[in-house]
Amino acid sequence: MVKDDCIFCKLANGVIPAASLYEDDDFRVILDANPASKGHALILPKHHYRDLTDLDEAVGARALSVAAKLGKAMLSGLNCTGFNLVQNNGETAGQTVMHFHIHVIPRYEGGPEMVAWKPGSVSPEETEKIVEAVTSKL
Ligand code: 5GP
Ligand code: ZN
């Protein structure tokens, strides 16, 4: 399904042109308009899925293969020394475009700090509650 008012549906299907790195039957990979680093790319399924909870499982599996292919090409083509996959689900998590996508962000020696968090702590009691809260919903 393609959503008429969705910018990523339009970009993924070539309705709006974008700098494309890769395309197959299921995906288009484009450069992010506001890159976190040189080569920051977005893997966009051609069909509309709101987020990971809405994504077709087979498409999800293929998306990871595309990410690996892209990452390898970035390591040799851009001379980055690593890359992050970032995938936001929900506004609280930073999702601004409600069409599933995976960020592939090349990382460079001495490049800016990103995709980092301050490690916290958790008690054994809290751990037990969290395990129960999640596993009871699986
Ligand atoms: P999110 O915050 O939803 O995980 O990521 C959305 C990303 O899409 C952002 O990094 C933003 O820069 C990028 N983006 C939003 N609109 C456009 C667009 O029209 N073209 C391109 N190439 N990237 C876009
Ligand atoms: Zn869409």
XYZ file of N, CA and C and ligand atoms in Angstrom:
439
model
N 0.840 -1.199 0.000
C 0.000 0.000 0.000
C 0.879 1.254 0.000
N 0.500 2.219 -0.815
C 1.212 3.500 -0.846
C 0.247 4.560 -0.318
N 0.747 5.454 0.546
C -0.121 6.463 1.159
C 0.065 7.775 0.391
N -1.039 8.305 -0.107
C -0.978 9.473 -0.999
C -0.285 10.689 -0.389
N -0.501 10.903 0.921
C 0.030 12.123 1.533
C 1.342 11.871 2.282
N 2.038 10.772 1.928
C 3.269 10.428 2.664
C 4.497 10.776 1.827
N 5.341 11.630 2.368
C 6.545 12.093 1.651
C 7.495 10.931 1.346
N 7.629 9.979 2.289
C 8.553 8.862 2.045
C 7.984 7.880 1.019
N 6.660 7.729 0.938
C 6.068 6.929 -0.148
C 6.456 7.553 -1.478
N 6.379 8.878 -1.550
C 6.702 9.586 -2.804
C 8.192 9.451 -3.131
N 9.046 9.608 -2.146
C 10.494 9.493 -2.379
C 10.874 8.052 -2.733
N 10.289 7.085 -2.029
C 10.638 5.672 -2.259
C 10.229 5.220 -3.652
N 9.143 5.792 -4.157
C 8.626 5.356 -5.455
C 9.002 6.298 -6.604
N 9.904 7.225 -6.318
C 10.421 8.088 -7.371
C 9.457 9.168 -7.834
N 8.360 9.382 -7.092
C 7.398 10.445 -7.446
C 8.047 11.806 -7.205
N 8.815 11.871 -6.111
C 9.668 13.041 -5.847
C 11.107 12.562 -6.020
N 11.903 13.254 -6.847
C 13.282 12.782 -7.048
C 14.158 12.985 -5.814
N 15.114 12.083 -5.650
C 16.062 12.186 -4.525
C 17.373 11.558 -4.963
N 18.452 11.901 -4.268
C 19.743 11.262 -4.542
C 19.650 9.811 -4.081
N 19.612 8.898 -5.057
C 19.392 7.474 -4.775
C 20.709 6.716 -4.740
N 20.879 5.875 -3.714
C 22.075 5.042 -3.622
C 21.801 3.616 -4.073
N 20.532 3.197 -3.979
C 20.192 1.794 -4.243
C 18.701 1.691 -4.472
N 18.312 0.744 -5.345
C 16.884 0.477 -5.533
C 16.688 -0.982 -5.907
N 15.657 -1.600 -5.355
C 15.208 -2.917 -5.835
C 13.682 -2.924 -5.787
N 13.055 -4.111 -5.901
C 11.585 -4.165 -5.953
C 10.932 -3.636 -4.676
N 11.626 -3.778 -3.554
C 11.030 -3.447 -2.258
C 11.475 -2.124 -1.662
N 12.666 -1.669 -2.037
C 13.263 -0.525 -1.340
C 13.890 0.489 -2.297
N 13.961 1.728 -1.796
C 14.888 2.698 -2.358
C 15.703 3.238 -1.182
N 16.984 3.448 -1.423
C 17.840 4.046 -0.398
C 18.253 5.415 -0.900
N 17.972 6.440 -0.088
C 18.287 7.816 -0.500
C 19.198 8.471 0.533
N 19.831 9.554 0.119
C 20.622 10.327 1.085
C 19.680 11.189 1.913
N 19.941 11.260 3.215
C 19.147 12.105 4.108
C 19.390 13.577 3.754
N 18.303 14.363 3.731
C 18.406 15.787 3.373
C 19.165 16.594 4.432
N 19.160 16.111 5.660
C 19.860 16.808 6.756
C 20.782 15.810 7.462
N 21.899 15.478 6.807
C 22.714 14.346 7.269
C 23.404 14.577 8.609
N 23.445 13.509 9.409
C 24.191 13.529 10.669
C 25.683 13.393 10.389
N 26.024 12.772 9.274
C 27.430 12.662 8.857
C 27.434 12.485 7.342
N 28.626 12.576 6.737
C 28.725 12.450 5.271
C 28.249 11.057 4.839
N 27.223 11.012 3.990
C 26.732 9.736 3.469
C 25.523 9.170 4.199
N 25.043 9.878 5.229
C 23.854 9.444 6.000
C 22.723 9.090 5.026
N 22.288 7.833 5.088
C 21.288 7.348 4.132
C 20.046 6.832 4.845
N 18.959 6.735 4.094
C 17.679 6.243 4.622
C 17.214 5.085 3.757
N 16.949 3.956 4.387
C 16.383 2.803 3.673
C 14.868 2.920 3.765
N 14.223 3.085 2.608
C 12.770 3.297 2.575
C 12.085 2.140 1.862
N 11.183 1.417 2.527
C 10.365 0.449 1.791
C 9.447 1.196 0.827
N 9.150 0.563 -0.325
C 8.285 1.224 -1.301
C 6.820 1.204 -0.871
N 6.470 0.246 -0.003
C 5.119 0.220 0.545
C 5.106 0.995 1.862
N 3.929 1.485 2.220
C 3.815 2.272 3.442
C 3.615 1.388 4.673
N 4.531 1.482 5.611
C 4.376 0.882 6.938
C 4.678 2.008 7.909
N 3.837 2.154 8.910
C 3.990 3.277 9.846
C 5.316 3.212 10.605
N 5.603 2.028 11.122
C 6.821 1.848 11.929
C 7.115 0.350 12.008
N 8.051 -0.037 12.862
C 8.472 -1.446 12.935
C 7.320 -2.371 13.341
N 6.408 -1.867 14.168
C 5.309 -2.727 14.637
C 4.315 -3.015 13.507
N 4.388 -2.236 12.456
C 3.457 -2.337 11.327
C 4.116 -3.047 10.137
N 5.429 -3.253 10.231
C 6.209 -3.716 9.073
C 5.979 -5.197 8.772
N 5.866 -5.531 7.490
C 5.816 -6.917 7.043
C 7.134 -7.607 7.432
N 7.036 -8.804 8.015
C 8.232 -9.479 8.539
C 9.271 -9.774 7.463
N 8.818 -10.218 6.293
C 9.757 -10.554 5.214
C 10.455 -9.290 4.708
N 9.716 -8.202 4.634
C 10.314 -6.924 4.204
C 11.354 -6.486 5.239
N 11.030 -6.686 6.500
C 11.963 -6.336 7.578
C 13.267 -7.112 7.457
N 13.158 -8.406 7.167
C 14.360 -9.239 7.028
C 15.197 -8.746 5.847
N 14.526 -8.408 4.767
C 15.273 -7.933 3.592
C 15.900 -6.563 3.858
N 15.245 -5.762 4.660
C 15.785 -4.426 4.976
C 17.151 -4.547 5.654
N 17.290 -5.557 6.492
C 18.571 -5.734 7.187
C 19.679 -6.139 6.197
N 19.322 -6.933 5.193
C 20.313 -7.290 4.163
C 20.731 -6.053 3.381
N 19.756 -5.191 3.075
C 20.076 -3.949 2.356
C 21.004 -3.089 3.222
N 20.730 -3.051 4.514
C 21.571 -2.252 5.423
C 23.006 -2.774 5.418
N 23.166 -4.086 5.416
C 24.516 -4.673 5.411
C 25.241 -4.321 4.107
N 24.518 -4.425 2.994
C 25.097 -4.093 1.692
C 25.551 -2.633 1.659
N 24.689 -1.748 2.150
C 24.998 -0.317 2.193
C 26.203 -0.041 3.089
N 26.178 -0.644 4.273
C 27.263 -0.441 5.233
C 28.606 -0.822 4.624
N 28.636 -1.973 3.956
C 29.891 -2.427 3.332
C 30.347 -1.438 2.264
N 29.400 -0.953 1.453
C 29.749 -0.001 0.386
C 30.252 1.308 0.982
N 29.681 1.713 2.114
C 30.130 2.954 2.764
C 31.538 2.799 3.328
N 31.800 1.634 3.944
C 33.132 1.400 4.531
C 34.216 1.491 3.461
N 33.956 0.929 2.293
C 35.009 0.985 1.271
C 34.907 2.234 0.402
N 33.668 2.719 0.140
C 33.515 3.857 -0.769
C 33.708 5.210 -0.118
N 33.342 5.325 1.146
C 33.430 6.629 1.824
C 34.590 6.682 2.815
N 35.253 5.525 3.007
C 36.333 5.440 3.999
C 35.873 5.770 5.405
N 34.612 5.501 5.713
C 34.206 5.600 7.115
C 34.775 4.374 7.823
N 34.827 4.427 9.150
C 35.435 3.311 9.883
C 34.391 2.518 10.670
N 33.149 2.920 10.532
C 32.042 2.213 11.171
C 30.748 2.837 10.685
N 29.646 2.254 11.093
C 28.347 2.871 10.771
C 27.318 2.422 11.796
N 26.346 3.274 12.035
C 25.230 2.948 12.929
C 23.964 2.759 12.120
N 23.138 1.808 12.554
C 21.763 1.728 12.075
C 20.901 2.342 13.169
N 20.049 3.275 12.784
C 19.134 3.905 13.740
C 17.733 3.769 13.172
N 16.801 3.379 14.018
C 15.450 3.142 13.520
C 14.494 3.600 14.613
N 13.857 4.738 14.401
C 13.004 5.349 15.420
C 11.544 4.928 15.253
N 10.906 4.612 16.378
C 9.492 4.212 16.369
C 8.713 5.073 17.353
N 7.872 5.938 16.821
C 7.066 6.809 17.681
C 7.744 8.141 17.924
N 6.891 9.153 18.128
C 7.415 10.519 18.317
C 8.377 10.608 19.488
N 8.057 9.910 20.583
C 8.913 9.958 21.779
C 10.316 9.472 21.459
N 10.392 8.541 20.514
C 11.686 7.965 20.121
C 12.372 8.780 19.038
N 11.741 9.889 18.637
C 12.378 10.759 17.643
C 11.903 10.532 16.224
N 10.863 9.704 16.040
C 10.368 9.492 14.665
C 9.594 10.731 14.234
N 10.025 11.321 13.136
C 9.355 12.526 12.630
C 8.585 12.244 11.348
N 8.988 11.201 10.612
C 8.257 10.821 9.395
C 7.654 9.439 9.649
N 6.331 9.374 9.595
C 5.640 8.158 10.026
C 5.526 7.137 8.881
N 6.642 6.831 8.304
C 6.797 5.777 7.286
C 8.079 5.070 7.688
N 7.988 3.769 7.991
C 9.156 3.017 8.473
C 10.417 3.339 7.661
N 11.507 3.557 8.340
C 12.792 3.752 7.656
C 13.929 3.401 8.598
N 15.045 3.042 7.993
C 16.267 2.777 8.764
C 17.316 3.791 8.339
N 17.872 4.481 9.324
C 19.002 5.381 9.054
C 20.273 4.531 8.996
N 21.095 4.765 7.987
C 22.432 4.168 7.948
C 23.399 5.343 8.027
N 24.099 5.436 9.153
C 24.908 6.629 9.445
C 26.389 6.259 9.500
N 27.137 6.660 8.464
C 28.576 6.372 8.482
C 29.260 7.111 9.637
N 30.256 6.465 10.233
C 31.009 7.085 11.327
C 32.483 7.187 10.931
N 33.079 8.298 11.298
C 34.455 8.601 10.904
C 35.304 8.829 12.152
N 36.585 8.468 12.075
C 37.522 8.751 13.170
C 37.465 10.239 13.486
N 37.291 10.580 14.759
C 37.261 11.996 15.155
C 35.966 12.695 14.767
N 34.999 11.941 14.245
C 33.712 12.538 13.857
C 32.896 12.917 15.080
N 31.752 13.580 14.880
C 30.970 14.038 16.024
C 30.388 12.880 16.835
N 30.235 13.104 18.150
C 29.560 12.158 19.045
C 28.105 12.058 18.636
N 27.602 10.869 18.519
C 26.169 10.713 18.249
C 25.756 9.297 18.589
N 24.476 9.065 18.579
C 23.913 7.766 18.931
C 24.554 7.263 20.226
N 24.555 8.114 21.244
C 25.163 7.747 22.518
C 24.186 8.048 23.651
N 24.310 7.326 24.742
C 23.510 7.642 25.916
C 24.351 7.459 27.161
N 23.876 8.084 28.273
C 24.571 7.979 29.550
C 24.118 6.673 30.203
N 25.004 5.728 30.473
C 24.571 4.469 31.091
C 23.938 4.716 32.454
N 22.774 4.128 32.691
C 22.073 4.285 33.966
C 22.314 3.082 34.853
N 21.403 2.854 35.831
C 21.515 1.670 36.687
C 20.114 1.154 36.974
N 20.015 -0.090 37.399
C 18.712 -0.702 37.648
C 18.861 -1.720 38.777
N 17.875 -1.747 39.701
C 17.933 -2.683 40.824
C 17.449 -4.065 40.381
N 17.804 -5.126 41.132
C 17.315 -6.469 40.790
C 15.774 -6.532 40.795
N 15.127 -5.824 41.763
C 13.651 -5.849 41.851
C 13.033 -5.235 40.591
N 13.612 -4.101 40.193
C 13.107 -3.412 39.003
C 13.307 -4.291 37.765
N 14.471 -4.949 37.709
C 14.771 -5.838 36.576
C 13.705 -6.918 36.473
N 13.356 -7.511 37.630
C 12.351 -8.587 37.656
C 11.011 -8.075 37.135
N 10.616 -6.872 37.567
C 9.333 -6.290 37.130
C 9.331 -6.037 35.623
N 10.450 -5.547 35.125
C 10.535 -5.240 33.687
C 10.438 -6.525 32.866
N 11.157 -7.547 33.314
C 11.124 -8.839 32.601
C 9.687 -9.352 32.547
N 8.971 -9.288 33.672
C 7.588 -9.761 33.723
C 6.682 -8.904 32.809
N 6.849 -7.599 32.874
C 5.990 -6.691 32.091
C 6.128 -6.930 30.595
N 7.345 -7.235 30.153
C 7.556 -7.413 28.710
C 7.233 -8.850 28.290
N 7.750 -9.812 29.010
C 7.575 -11.209 28.564
C 6.102 -11.622 28.599
N 5.316 -11.009 29.477
C 3.877 -11.358 29.544
C 3.130 -10.867 28.308
N 3.758 -9.992 27.526
C 3.109 -9.447 26.322
C 3.650 -10.050 25.037
N 4.635 -10.920 25.139
C 5.216 -11.496 23.907
C 4.329 -12.587 23.306
P 13.168 10.214 11.775
O 13.434 11.333 12.727
O 11.707 10.113 11.410
O 13.752 8.893 12.218
O 13.979 10.575 10.469
C 13.474 11.304 9.408
C 14.663 11.697 8.555
O 14.188 12.029 7.276
C 15.427 12.907 9.076
O 16.795 12.550 9.257
C 15.255 13.958 7.983
O 16.415 14.719 7.772
C 14.912 13.112 6.770
N 14.028 13.750 5.810
C 12.828 14.339 6.079
N 12.261 14.802 4.951
C 13.110 14.488 3.935
C 13.071 14.686 2.517
O 12.133 15.276 1.963
N 14.122 14.212 1.800
C 15.179 13.546 2.374
N 16.151 13.126 1.569
N 15.255 13.349 3.711
C 14.236 13.807 4.481
Zn 4.609 6.166 3.301
